[in-house]
Short mmCIF file of C-alpha atoms in Angstrom, two decimals:
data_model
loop_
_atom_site.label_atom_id
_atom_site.label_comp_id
_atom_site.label_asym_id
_atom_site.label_seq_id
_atom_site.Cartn_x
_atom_site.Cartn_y
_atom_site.Cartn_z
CA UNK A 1 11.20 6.57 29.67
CA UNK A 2 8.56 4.37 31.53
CA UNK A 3 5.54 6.14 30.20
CA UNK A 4 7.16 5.55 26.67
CA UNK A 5 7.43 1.99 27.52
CA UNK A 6 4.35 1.99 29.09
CA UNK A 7 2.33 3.20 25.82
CA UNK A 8 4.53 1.09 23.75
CA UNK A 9 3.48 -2.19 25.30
CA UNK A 10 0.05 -0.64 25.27
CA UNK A 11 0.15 -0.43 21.48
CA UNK A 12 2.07 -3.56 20.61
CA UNK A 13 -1.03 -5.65 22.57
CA UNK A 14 -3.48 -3.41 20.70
CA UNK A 15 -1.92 -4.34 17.57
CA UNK A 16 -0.79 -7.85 18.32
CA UNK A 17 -3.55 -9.23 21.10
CA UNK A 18 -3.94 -9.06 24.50
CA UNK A 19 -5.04 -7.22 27.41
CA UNK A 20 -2.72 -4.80 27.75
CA UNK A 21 -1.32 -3.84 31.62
CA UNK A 22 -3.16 -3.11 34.65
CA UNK A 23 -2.24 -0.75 37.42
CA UNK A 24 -4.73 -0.96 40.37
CA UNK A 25 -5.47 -4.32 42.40
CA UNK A 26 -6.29 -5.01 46.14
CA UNK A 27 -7.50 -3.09 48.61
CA UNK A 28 -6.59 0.25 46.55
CA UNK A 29 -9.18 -0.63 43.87
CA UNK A 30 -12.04 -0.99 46.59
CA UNK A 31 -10.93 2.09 47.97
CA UNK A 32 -11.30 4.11 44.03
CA UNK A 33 -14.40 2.34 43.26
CA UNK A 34 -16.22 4.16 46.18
CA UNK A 35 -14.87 6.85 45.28
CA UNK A 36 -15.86 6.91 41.98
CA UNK A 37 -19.15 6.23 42.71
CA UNK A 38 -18.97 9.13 44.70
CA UNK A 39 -17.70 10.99 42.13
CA UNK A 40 -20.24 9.91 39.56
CA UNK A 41 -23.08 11.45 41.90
CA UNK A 42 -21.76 14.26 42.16
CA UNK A 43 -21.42 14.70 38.36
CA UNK A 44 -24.59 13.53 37.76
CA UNK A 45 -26.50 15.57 39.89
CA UNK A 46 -26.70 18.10 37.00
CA UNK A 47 -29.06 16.82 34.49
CA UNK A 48 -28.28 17.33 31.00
CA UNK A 49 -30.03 16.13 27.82
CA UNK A 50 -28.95 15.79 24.27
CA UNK A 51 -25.75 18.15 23.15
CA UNK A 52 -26.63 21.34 20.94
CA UNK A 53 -27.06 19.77 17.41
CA UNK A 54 -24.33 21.82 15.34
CA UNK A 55 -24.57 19.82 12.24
CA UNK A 56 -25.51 22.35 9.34
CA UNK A 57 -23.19 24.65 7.02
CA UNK A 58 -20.72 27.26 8.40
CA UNK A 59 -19.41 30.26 6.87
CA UNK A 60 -21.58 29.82 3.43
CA UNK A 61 -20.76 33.62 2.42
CA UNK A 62 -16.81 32.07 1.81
CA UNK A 63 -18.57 30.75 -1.65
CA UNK A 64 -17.29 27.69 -3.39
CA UNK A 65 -18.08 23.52 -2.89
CA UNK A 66 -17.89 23.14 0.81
CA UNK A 67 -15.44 21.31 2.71
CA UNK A 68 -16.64 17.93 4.79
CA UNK A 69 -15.84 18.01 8.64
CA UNK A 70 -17.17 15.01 10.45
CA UNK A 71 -16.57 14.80 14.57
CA UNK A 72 -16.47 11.32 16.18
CA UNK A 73 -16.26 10.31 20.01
CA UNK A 74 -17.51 10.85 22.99
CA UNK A 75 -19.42 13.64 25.20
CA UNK A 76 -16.01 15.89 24.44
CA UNK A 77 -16.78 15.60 20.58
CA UNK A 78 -20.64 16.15 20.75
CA UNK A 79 -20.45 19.33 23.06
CA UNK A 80 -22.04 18.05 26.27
CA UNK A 81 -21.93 20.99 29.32
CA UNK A 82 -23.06 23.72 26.32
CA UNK A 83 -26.42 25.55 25.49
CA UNK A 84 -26.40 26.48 22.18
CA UNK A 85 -24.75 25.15 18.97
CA UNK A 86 -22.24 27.82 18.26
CA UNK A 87 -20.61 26.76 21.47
CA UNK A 88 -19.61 23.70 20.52
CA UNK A 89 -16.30 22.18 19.44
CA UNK A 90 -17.47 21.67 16.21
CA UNK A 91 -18.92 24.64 15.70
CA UNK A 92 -16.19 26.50 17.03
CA UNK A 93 -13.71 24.85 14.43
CA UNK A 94 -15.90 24.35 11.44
CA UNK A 95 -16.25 28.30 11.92
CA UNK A 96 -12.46 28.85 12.22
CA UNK A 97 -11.27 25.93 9.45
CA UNK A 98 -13.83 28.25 6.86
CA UNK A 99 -12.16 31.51 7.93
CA UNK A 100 -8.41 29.67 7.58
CA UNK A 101 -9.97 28.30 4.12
CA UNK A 102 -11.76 30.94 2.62
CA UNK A 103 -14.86 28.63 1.60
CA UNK A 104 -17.89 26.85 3.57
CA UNK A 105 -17.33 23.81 6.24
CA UNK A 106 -20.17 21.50 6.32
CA UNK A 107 -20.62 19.91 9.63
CA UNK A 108 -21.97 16.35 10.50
CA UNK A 109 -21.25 15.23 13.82
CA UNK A 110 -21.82 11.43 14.50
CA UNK A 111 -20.27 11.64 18.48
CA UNK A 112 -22.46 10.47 21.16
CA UNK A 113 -22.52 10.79 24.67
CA UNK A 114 -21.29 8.35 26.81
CA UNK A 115 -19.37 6.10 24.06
CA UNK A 116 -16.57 4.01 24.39
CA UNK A 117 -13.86 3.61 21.79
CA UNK A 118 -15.76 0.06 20.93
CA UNK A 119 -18.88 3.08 19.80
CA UNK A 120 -16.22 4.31 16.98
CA UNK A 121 -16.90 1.71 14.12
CA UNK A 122 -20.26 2.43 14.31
CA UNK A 123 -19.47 6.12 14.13
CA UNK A 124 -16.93 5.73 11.26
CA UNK A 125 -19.87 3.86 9.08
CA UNK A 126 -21.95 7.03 9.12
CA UNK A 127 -18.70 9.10 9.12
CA UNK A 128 -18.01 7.35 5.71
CA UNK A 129 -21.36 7.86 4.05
CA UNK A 130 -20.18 12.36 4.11
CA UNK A 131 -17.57 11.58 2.29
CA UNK A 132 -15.34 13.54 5.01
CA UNK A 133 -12.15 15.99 3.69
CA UNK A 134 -11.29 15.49 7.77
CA UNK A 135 -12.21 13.93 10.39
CA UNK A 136 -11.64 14.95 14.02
CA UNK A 137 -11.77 12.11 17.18
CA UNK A 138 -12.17 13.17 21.06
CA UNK A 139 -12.45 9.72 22.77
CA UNK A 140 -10.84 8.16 25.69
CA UNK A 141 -12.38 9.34 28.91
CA UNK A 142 -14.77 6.83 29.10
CA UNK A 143 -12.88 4.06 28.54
CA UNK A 144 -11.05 5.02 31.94
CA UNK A 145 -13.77 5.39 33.67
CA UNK A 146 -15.19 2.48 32.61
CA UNK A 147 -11.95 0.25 32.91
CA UNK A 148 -11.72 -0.89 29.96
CA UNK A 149 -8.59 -2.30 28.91
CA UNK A 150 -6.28 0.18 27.40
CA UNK A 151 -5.13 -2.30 24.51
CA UNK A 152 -8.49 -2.76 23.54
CA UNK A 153 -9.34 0.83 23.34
CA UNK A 154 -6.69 1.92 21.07
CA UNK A 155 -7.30 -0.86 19.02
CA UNK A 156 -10.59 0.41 18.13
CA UNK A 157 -9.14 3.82 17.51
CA UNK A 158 -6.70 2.38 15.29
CA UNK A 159 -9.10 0.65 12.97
CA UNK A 160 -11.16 3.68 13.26
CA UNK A 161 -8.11 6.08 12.20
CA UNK A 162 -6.71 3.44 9.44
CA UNK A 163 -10.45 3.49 8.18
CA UNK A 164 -10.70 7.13 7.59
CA UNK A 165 -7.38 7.95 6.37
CA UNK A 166 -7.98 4.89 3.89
CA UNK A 167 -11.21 6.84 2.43
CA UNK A 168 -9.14 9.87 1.75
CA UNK A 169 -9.82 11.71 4.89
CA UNK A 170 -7.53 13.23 7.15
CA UNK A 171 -7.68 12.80 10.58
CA UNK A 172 -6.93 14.80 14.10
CA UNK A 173 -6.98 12.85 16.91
CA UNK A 174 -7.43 14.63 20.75
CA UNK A 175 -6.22 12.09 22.75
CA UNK A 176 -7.87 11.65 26.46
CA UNK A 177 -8.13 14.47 28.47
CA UNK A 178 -6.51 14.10 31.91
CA UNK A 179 -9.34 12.68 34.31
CA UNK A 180 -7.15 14.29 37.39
CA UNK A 181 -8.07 17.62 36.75
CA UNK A 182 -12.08 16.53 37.40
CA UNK A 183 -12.87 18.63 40.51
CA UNK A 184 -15.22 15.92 42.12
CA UNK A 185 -12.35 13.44 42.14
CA UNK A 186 -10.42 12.82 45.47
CA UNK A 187 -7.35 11.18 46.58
CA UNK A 188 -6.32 9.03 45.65
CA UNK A 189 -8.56 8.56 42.66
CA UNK A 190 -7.27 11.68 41.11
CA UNK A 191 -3.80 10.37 41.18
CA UNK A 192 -4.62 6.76 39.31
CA UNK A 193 -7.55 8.47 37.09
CA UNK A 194 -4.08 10.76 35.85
CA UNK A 195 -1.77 7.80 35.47
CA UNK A 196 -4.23 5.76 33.60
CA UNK A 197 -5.40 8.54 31.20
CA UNK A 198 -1.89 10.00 30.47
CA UNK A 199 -0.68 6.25 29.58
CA UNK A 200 -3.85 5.81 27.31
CA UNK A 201 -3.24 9.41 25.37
CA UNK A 202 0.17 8.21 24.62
CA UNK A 203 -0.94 4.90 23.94
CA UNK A 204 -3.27 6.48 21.54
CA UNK A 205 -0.65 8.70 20.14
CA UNK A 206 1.10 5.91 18.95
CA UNK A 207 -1.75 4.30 17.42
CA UNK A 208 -2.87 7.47 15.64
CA UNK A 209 1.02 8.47 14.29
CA UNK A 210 1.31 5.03 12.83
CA UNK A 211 -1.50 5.17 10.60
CA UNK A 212 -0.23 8.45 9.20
CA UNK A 213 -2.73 10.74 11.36
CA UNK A 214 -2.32 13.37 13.58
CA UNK A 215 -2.72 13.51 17.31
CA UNK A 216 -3.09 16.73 19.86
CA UNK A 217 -3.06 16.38 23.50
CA UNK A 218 -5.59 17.74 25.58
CA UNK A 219 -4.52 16.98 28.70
CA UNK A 220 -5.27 19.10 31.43
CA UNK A 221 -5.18 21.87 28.75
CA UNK A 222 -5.00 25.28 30.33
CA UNK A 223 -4.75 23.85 33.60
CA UNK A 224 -3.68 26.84 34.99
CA UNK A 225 -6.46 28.70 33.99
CA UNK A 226 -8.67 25.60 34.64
CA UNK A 227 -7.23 25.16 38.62
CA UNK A 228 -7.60 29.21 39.06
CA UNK A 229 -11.01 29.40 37.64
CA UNK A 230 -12.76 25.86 37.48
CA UNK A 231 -16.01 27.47 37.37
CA UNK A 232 -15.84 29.16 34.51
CA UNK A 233 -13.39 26.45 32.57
CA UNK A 234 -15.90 23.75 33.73
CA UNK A 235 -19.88 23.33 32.95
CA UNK A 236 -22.02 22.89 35.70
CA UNK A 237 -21.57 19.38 36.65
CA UNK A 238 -17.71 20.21 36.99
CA UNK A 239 -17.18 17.12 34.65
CA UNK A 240 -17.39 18.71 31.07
CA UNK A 241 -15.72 21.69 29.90
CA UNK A 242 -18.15 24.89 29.54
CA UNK A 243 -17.72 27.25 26.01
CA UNK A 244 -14.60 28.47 27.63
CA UNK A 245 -13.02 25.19 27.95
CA UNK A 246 -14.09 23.99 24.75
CA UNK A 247 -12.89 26.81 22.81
CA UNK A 248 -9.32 26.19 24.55
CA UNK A 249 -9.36 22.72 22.69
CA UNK A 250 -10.86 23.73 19.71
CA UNK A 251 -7.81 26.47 19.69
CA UNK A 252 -5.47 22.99 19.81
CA UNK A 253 -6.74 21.17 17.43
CA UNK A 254 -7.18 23.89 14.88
CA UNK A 255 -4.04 24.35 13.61
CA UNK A 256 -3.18 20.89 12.87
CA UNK A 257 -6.67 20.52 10.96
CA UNK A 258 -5.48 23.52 8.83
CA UNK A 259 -1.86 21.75 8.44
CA UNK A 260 -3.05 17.97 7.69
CA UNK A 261 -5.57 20.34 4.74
CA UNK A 262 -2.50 21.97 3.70
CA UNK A 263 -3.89 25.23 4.17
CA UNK A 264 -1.62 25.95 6.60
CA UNK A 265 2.19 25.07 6.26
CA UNK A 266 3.38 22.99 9.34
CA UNK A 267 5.22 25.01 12.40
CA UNK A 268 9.17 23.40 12.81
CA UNK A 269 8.83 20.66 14.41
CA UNK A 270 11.22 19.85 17.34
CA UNK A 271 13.90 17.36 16.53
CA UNK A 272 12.40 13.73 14.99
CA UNK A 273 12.62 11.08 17.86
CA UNK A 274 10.58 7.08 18.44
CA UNK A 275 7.04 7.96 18.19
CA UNK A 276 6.62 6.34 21.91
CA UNK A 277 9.49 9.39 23.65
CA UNK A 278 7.34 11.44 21.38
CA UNK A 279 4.12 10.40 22.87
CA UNK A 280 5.32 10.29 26.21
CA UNK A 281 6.46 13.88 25.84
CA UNK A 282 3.34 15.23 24.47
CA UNK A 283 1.27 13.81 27.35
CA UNK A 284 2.97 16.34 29.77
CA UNK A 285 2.28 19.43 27.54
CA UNK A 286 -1.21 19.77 26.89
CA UNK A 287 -1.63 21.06 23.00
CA UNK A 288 1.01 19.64 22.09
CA UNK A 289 1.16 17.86 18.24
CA UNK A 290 2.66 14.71 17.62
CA UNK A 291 2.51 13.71 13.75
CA UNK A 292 5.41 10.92 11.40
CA UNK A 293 8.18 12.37 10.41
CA UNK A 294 11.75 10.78 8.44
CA UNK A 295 15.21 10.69 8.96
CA UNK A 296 17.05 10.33 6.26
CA UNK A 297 14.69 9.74 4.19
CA UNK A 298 13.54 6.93 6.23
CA UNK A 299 10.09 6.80 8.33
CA UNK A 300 11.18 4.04 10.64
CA UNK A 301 14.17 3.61 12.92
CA UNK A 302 15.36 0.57 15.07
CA UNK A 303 12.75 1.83 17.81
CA UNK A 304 9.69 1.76 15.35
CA UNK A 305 8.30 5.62 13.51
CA UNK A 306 9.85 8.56 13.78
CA UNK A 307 7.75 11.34 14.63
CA UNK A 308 8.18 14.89 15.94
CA UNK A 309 6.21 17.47 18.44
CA UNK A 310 4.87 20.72 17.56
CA UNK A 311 3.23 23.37 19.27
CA UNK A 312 -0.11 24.39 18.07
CA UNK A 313 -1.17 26.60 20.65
CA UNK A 314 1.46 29.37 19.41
CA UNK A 315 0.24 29.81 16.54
CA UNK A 316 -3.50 31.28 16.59
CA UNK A 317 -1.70 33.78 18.84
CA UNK A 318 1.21 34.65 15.72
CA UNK A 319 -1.75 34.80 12.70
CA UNK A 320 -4.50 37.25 14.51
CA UNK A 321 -1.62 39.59 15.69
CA UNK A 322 0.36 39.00 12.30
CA UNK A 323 -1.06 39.10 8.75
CA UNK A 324 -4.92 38.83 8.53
CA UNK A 325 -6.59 35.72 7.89
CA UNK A 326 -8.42 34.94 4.98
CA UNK A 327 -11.22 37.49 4.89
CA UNK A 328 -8.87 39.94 6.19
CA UNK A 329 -9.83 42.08 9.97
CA UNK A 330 -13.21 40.25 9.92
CA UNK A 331 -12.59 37.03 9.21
CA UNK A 332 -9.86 37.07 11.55
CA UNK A 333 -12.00 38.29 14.87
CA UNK A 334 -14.48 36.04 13.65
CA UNK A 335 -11.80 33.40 14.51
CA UNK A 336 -10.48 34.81 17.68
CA UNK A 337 -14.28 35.05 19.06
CA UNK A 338 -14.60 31.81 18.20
CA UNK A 339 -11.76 30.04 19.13
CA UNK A 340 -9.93 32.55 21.90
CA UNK A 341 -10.68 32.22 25.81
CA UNK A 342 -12.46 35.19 27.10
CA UNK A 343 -9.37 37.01 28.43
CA UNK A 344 -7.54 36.44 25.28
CA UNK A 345 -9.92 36.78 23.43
CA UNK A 346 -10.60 40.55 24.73
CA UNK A 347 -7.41 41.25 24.37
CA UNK A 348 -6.45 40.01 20.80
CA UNK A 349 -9.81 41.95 19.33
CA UNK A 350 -8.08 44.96 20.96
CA UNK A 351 -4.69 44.79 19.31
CA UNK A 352 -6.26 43.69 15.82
CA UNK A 353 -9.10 46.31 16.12
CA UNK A 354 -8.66 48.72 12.86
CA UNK A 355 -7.90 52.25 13.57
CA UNK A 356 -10.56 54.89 13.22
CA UNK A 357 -10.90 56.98 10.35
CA UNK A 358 -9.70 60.60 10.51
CA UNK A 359 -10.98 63.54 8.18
CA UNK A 360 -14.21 64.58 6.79
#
């Protein structure tokens, strides 16, 4: 209840004015900002130059007028931590949205390393000029890091989101990823760089919901797998995600791309509730979907939109063991290749691997 109040004040002074709420004062904040800069030396020991470019066309042998896929944010969004094109996010779901779809994705990527949310009007004018079908947003992180107020933030997303889905587009928002699961964070650091990017995803969740988008949280997605192999989850500066960890969010966000398309129909959701318990819910389940809902015919309640959670993550597991994809057997490994985590991965292209042929 006090992170749902939390994002909901958040919100209301994004949409209303104002700063927002603070957390960290005194002797505590001395103590994080040495750590952080700490932190940030560590991280930026590993040099890194521009993210694979990925814009271009994806799955052209689909035939037919190509749909528009447009990523905005930060770092997340542009692939930073990856060497070649395919690996990144929006490679990874421009090649699975064209296998759900049956036709080309064309791919123009306007995120840029290191931006704020303040960067996203900027990035929705160019979004705007390809005409998107959908748009997909990964920002947030630097905003914390940067301590920027979290009202101010979200109300750049907001305009951002109201923007888009007023040019026909739909939109899929990945709200911040939580900063506690950085490895070169210590105590207590980790703990407030947690607090304050769980309350801006829900924040954000709000923000997103009301404008009629979708949002998925990536959390600490996978954390398990993430805390048991951070090497492998993690690039090398142990800040961005490597392929593996990008594919885990790409595997997140697909689903509710395909839904908000209607190419997909939407999974049950769980029972409608205020978009703020909703939010605050989602931030403690990494991939989880928060989108508007009604009740009785109604989209608002006494506590502001209704809106309900669903589970994305189940689902690319159901369709490559179920019925084929689009494109039958090969389409669908093309998508668990793509999208899967190694282990999975391996073991999904061995249950959908046809049988061999018998006789002469």
């Amino acid at each position: 209840m006090l992170r749902a109040f939390t994002a909901r004040r958040i919100a209301a002074a994004a949409a209303y004015g104002g700063g927002g709420i603070t957390a960290i004062g005194g002797v505590t904040f001395g103590l994080i900002v040495m750590e952080a800069k700490l932190a940030r030396r560590i991280i930026q020991a590993t040099p890194y130059g521009d993210p694979p470019a990925a814009d271009g066309v994806y799955g052209e042998a689909s035939g037919g007028p190509p749909l528009s896929l447009v990523m905005l944010g930060d770092s997340t969004a542009a692939g930073l931590g990856v060497h070649t094109p395919e690996e990144t996010p929006a490679a990874r779901l421009a090649t699975g949205l064209a296998a759900i779809a049956g036709r080309p994705v064309r791919v123009t990527n306007v995120a840029r390393s290191g931006s704020r949310s303040q960067a996203l009007g900027g990035q929705v004018d160019q979004a705007l000029q390809t005409r998107p079908d959908i748009a997909v947003i990964m920002i947030g992180a630097n905003d914390v890091t940067g301590r920027v107020p979290p009202a101010e933030s979200v109300r750049h997303l907001s305009d951002a989101v109201r923007r888009l889905r007023a040019a026909g587009a739909e939109v899929v928002v990945g709200t911040c990823p939580d900063l506690g699961s950085v490895k070169p964070l210590m105590q207590p650091l980790r703990w407030f760089a947690r607090r304050a990017s769980r309350q801006l995803a829900a924040a954000q969740t709000i923000a997103v919901v009301e404008h009629g988008a979708r949002s998925v949280s990536l959390g600490d997605l996978l954390g398990h797998e993430f805390a048991a192999d951070p090497l492998s989850m993690f690039s090398e500066d142990r800040y961005h995600p490597s392929a593996r960890g990008y594919a885990a969010a790409a595997a997140a966000v697909l689903p509710s791309m395909a839904a908000a398309l209607g190419l997909e129909p939407d999974l049950p959701g769980e029972t409608a509730r205020p978009v703020s318990l909703a939010a605050a819910e989602a931030v403690e389940r990494a991939g989880t979907e928060v989108s508007g809902a009604s009740v009785a015919g109604a989209d608002r309640g006494r506590r502001g939109r209704w809106a309900t959670l669903r589970y994305p993550l189940r689902r690319p597991l159901r369709r490559a063991l179920g019925r084929p994809l689009s494109g039958g057997v090969a389409a669908a490994g093309a998508l668990i290749g793509a999208l899967a985590p190694a282990r999975l991965a391996t073991r999904l292209r061995t249950r959908s691997r046809p049988a061999p042929e018998t006789g002469g």
